[in-house]
Short mmCIF file of N, CA, C and O in Angstrom, two decimals:
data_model
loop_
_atom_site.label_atom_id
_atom_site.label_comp_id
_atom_site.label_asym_id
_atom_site.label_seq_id
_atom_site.Cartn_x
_atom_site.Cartn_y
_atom_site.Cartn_z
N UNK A 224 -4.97 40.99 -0.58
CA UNK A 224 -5.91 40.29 0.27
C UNK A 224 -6.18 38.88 -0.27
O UNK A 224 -6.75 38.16 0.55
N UNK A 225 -5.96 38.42 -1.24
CA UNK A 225 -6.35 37.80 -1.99
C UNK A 225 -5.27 36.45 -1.89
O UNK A 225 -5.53 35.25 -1.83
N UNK A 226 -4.07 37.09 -1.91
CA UNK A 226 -3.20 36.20 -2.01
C UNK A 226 -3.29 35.47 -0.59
O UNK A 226 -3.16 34.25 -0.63
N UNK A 227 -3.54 36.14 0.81
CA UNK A 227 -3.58 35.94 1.64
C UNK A 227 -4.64 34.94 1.94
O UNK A 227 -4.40 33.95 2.62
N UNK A 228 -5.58 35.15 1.53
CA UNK A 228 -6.77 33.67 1.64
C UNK A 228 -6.02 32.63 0.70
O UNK A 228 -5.94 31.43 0.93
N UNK A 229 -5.57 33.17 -0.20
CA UNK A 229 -4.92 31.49 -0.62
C UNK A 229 -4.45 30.98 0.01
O UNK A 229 -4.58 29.78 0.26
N UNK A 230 -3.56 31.94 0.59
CA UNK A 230 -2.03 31.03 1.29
C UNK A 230 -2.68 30.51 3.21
O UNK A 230 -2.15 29.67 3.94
N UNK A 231 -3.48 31.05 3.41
CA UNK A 231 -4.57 30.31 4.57
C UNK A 231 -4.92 29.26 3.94
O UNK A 231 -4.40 28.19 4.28
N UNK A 232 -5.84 29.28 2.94
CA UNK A 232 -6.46 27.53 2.14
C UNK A 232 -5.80 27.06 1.83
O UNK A 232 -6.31 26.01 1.45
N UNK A 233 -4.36 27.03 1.59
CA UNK A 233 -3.65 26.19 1.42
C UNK A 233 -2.47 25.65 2.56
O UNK A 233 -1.57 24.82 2.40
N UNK A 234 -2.81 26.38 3.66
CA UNK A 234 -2.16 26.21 5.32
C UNK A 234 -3.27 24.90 5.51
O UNK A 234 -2.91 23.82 5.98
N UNK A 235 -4.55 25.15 5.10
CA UNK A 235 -5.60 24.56 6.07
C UNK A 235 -5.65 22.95 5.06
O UNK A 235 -6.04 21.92 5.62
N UNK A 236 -5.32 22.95 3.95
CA UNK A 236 -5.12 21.71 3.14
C UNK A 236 -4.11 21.02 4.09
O UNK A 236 -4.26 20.23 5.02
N UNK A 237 -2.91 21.65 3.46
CA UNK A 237 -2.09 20.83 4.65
C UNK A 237 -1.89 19.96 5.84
O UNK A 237 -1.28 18.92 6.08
N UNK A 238 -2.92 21.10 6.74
CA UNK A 238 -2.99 20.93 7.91
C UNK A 238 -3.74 19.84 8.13
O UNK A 238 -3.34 19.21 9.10
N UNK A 239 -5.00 19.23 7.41
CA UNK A 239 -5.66 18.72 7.17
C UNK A 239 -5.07 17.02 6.68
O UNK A 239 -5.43 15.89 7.01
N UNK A 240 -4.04 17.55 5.78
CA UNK A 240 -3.45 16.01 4.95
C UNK A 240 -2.38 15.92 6.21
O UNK A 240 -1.70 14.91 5.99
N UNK A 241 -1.99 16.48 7.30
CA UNK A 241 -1.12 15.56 8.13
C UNK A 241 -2.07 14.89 9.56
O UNK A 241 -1.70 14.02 10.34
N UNK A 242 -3.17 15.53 9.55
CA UNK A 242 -3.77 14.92 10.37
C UNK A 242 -4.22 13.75 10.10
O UNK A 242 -4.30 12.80 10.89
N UNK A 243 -4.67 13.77 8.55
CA UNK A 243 -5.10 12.36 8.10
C UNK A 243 -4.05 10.99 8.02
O UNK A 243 -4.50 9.87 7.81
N UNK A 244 -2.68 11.25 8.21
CA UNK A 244 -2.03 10.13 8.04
C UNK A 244 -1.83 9.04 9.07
O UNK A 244 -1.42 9.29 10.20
N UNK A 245 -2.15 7.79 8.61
CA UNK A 245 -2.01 6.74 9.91
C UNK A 245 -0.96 5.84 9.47
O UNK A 245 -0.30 5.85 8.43
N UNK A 246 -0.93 4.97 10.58
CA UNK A 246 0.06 4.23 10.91
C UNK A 246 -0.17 2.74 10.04
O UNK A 246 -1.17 2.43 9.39
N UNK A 247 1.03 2.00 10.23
CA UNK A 247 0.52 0.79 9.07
C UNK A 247 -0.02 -0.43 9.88
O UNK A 247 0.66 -1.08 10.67
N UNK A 248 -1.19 -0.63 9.61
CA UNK A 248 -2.17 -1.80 9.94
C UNK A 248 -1.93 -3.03 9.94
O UNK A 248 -0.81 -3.18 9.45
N UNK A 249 -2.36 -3.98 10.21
CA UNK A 249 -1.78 -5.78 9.96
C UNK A 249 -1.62 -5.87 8.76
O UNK A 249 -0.69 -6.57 8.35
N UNK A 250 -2.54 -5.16 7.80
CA UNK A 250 -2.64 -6.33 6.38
C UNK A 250 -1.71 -5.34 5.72
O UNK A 250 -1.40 -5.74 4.60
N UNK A 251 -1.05 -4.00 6.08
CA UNK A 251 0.17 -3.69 5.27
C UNK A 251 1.19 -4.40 6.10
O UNK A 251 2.01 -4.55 5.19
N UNK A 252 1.53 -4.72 6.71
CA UNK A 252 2.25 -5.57 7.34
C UNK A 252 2.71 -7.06 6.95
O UNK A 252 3.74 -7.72 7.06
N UNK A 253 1.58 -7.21 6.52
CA UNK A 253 1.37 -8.93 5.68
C UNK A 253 1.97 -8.31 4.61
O UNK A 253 3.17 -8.61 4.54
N UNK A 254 1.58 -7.52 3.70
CA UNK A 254 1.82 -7.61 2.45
C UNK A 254 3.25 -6.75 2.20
O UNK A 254 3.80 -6.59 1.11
N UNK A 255 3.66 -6.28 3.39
CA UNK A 255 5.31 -6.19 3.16
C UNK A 255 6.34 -6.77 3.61
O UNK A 255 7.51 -6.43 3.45
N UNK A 256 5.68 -8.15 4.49
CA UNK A 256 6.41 -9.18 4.55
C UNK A 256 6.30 -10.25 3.45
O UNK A 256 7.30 -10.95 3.25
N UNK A 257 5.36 -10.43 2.84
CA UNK A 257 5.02 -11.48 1.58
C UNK A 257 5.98 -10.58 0.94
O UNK A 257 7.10 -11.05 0.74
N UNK A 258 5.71 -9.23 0.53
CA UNK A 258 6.70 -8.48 -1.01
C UNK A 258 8.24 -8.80 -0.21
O UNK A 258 8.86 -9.61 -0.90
N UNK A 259 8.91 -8.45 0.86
CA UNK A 259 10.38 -8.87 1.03
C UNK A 259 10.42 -9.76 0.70
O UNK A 259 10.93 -9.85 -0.42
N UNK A 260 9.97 -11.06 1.35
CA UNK A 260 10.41 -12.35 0.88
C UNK A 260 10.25 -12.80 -0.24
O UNK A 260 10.88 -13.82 -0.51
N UNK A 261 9.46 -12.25 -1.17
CA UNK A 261 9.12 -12.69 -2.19
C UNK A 261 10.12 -11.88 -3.36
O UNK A 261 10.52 -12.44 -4.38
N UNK A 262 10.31 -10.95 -3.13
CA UNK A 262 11.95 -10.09 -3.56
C UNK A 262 13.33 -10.94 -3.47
O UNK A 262 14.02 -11.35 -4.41
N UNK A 263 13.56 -11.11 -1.97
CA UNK A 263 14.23 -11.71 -1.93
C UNK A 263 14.34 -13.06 -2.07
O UNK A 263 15.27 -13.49 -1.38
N UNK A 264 13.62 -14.11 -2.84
CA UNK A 264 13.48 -14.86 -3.27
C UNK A 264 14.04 -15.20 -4.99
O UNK A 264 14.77 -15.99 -5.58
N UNK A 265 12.89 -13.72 -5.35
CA UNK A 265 13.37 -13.82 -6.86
C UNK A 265 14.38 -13.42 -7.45
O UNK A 265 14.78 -13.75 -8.57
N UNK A 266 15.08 -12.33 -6.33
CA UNK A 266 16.15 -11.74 -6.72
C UNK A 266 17.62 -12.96 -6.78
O UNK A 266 18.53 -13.26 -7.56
N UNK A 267 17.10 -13.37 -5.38
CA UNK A 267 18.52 -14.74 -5.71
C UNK A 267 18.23 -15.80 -6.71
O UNK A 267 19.30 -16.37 -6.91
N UNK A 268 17.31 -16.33 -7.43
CA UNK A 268 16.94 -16.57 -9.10
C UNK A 268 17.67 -15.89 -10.06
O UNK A 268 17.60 -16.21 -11.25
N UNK A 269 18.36 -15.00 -9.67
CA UNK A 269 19.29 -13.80 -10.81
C UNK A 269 18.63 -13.02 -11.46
O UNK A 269 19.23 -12.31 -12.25
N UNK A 270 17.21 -12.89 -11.33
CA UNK A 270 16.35 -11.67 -12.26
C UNK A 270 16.28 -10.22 -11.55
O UNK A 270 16.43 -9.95 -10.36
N UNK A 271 16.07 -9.58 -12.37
CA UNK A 271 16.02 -7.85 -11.85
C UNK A 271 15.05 -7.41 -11.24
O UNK A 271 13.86 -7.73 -11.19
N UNK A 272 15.99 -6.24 -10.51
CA UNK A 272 14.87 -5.21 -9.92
C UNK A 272 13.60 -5.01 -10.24
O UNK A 272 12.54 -5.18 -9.64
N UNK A 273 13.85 -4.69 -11.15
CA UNK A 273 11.95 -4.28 -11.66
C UNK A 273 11.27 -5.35 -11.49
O UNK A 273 10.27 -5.42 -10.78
N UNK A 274 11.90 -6.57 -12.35
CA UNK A 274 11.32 -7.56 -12.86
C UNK A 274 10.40 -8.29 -11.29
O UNK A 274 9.23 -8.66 -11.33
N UNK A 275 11.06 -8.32 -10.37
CA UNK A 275 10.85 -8.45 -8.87
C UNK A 275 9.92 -7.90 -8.16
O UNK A 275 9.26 -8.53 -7.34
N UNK A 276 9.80 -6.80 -8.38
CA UNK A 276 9.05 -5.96 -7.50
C UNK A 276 8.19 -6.10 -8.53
O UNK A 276 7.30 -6.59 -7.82
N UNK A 277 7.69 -6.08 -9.63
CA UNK A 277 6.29 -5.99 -10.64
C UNK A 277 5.99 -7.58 -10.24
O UNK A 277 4.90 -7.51 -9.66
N UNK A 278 6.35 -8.82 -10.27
CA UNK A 278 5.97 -9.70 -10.08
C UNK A 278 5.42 -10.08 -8.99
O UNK A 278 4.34 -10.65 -8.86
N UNK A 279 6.56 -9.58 -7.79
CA UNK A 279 6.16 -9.63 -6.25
C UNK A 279 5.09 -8.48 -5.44
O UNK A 279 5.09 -8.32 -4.22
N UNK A 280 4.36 -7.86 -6.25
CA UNK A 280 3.60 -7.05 -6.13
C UNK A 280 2.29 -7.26 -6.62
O UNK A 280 1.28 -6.88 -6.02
N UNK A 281 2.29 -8.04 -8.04
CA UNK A 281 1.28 -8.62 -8.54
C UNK A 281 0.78 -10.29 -7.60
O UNK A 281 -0.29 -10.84 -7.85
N UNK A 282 1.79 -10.87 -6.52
CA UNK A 282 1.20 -12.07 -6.29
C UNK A 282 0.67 -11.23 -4.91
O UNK A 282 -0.47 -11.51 -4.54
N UNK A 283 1.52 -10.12 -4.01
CA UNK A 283 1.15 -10.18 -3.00
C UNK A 283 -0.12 -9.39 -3.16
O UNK A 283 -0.97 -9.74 -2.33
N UNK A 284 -0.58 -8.25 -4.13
CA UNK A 284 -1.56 -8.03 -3.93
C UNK A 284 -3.12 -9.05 -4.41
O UNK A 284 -4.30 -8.86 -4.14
N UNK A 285 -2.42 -10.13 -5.22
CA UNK A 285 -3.25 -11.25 -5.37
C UNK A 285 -3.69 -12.54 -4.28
O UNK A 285 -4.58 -13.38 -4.36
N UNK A 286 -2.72 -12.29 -3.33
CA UNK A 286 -3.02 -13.08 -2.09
C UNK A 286 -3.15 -11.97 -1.00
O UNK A 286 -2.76 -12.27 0.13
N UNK A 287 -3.60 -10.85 -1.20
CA UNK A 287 -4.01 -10.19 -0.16
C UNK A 287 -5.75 -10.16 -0.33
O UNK A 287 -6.63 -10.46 0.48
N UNK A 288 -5.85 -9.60 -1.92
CA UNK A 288 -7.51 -9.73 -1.99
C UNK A 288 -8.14 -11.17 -2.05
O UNK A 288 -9.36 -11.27 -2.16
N UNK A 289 -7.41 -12.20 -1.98
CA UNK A 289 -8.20 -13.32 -1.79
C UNK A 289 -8.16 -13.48 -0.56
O UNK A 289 -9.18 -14.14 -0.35
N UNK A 290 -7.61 -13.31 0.52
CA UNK A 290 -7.99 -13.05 1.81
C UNK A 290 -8.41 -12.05 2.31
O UNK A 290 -8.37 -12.10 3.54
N UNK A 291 -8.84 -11.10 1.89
CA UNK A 291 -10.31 -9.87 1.91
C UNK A 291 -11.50 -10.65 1.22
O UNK A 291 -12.56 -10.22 1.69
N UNK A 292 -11.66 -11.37 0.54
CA UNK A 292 -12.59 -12.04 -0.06
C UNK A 292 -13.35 -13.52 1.09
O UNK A 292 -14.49 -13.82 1.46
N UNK A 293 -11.96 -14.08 1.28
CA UNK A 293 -12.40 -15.07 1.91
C UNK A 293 -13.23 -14.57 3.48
O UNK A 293 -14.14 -15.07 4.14
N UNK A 294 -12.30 -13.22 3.62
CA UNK A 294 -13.22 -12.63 4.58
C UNK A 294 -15.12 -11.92 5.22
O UNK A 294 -15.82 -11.67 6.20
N UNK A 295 -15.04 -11.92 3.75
CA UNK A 295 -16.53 -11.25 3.27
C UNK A 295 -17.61 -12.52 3.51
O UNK A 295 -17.44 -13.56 2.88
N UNK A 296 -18.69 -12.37 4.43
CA UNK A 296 -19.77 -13.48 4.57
C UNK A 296 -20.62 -13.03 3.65
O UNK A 296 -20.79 -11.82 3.61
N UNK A 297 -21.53 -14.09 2.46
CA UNK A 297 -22.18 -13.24 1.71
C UNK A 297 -23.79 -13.80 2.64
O UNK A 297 -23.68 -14.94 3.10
N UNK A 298 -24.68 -13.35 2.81
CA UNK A 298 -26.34 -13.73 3.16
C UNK A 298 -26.92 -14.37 2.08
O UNK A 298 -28.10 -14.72 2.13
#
């Protein structure tokens, strides 16, 4: 009996984490057009994979929160 309520609570987790998934919004949109280009930018520079995506990840999420910021009115 036992096993059987697990395996329900763990139907109903599930069921739960696919209802929650959405679709991608403007500002992931922005920020995976800034990370391509910005990949493909550094990559034709001759530097690596990693090296690319850790860099181009650190500016786009640095010009994403300064435009969440610039967004915020303070009173």
């Amino acid at each position: 009996m036992a096993n059987k309520l697990v395996a329900v609570f763990l139907m109903c987790i599930v069921a739960a984490a696919t209802m929650h998934l959405t679709t991608a919004n403007k500002v992931d949109d922005q920020y995976a057009g800034c990370f391509n280009d910005c990949e493909d930018k550094c990559k034709s520079e001759g530097n690596g994979n990693s090296f690319c995506e850790m860099k181009c990840d650190a500016d786009c999420v640095a010009k994403e929160t300064l435009l969440n910021f610039k967004d915020i009115h303070f009173n």
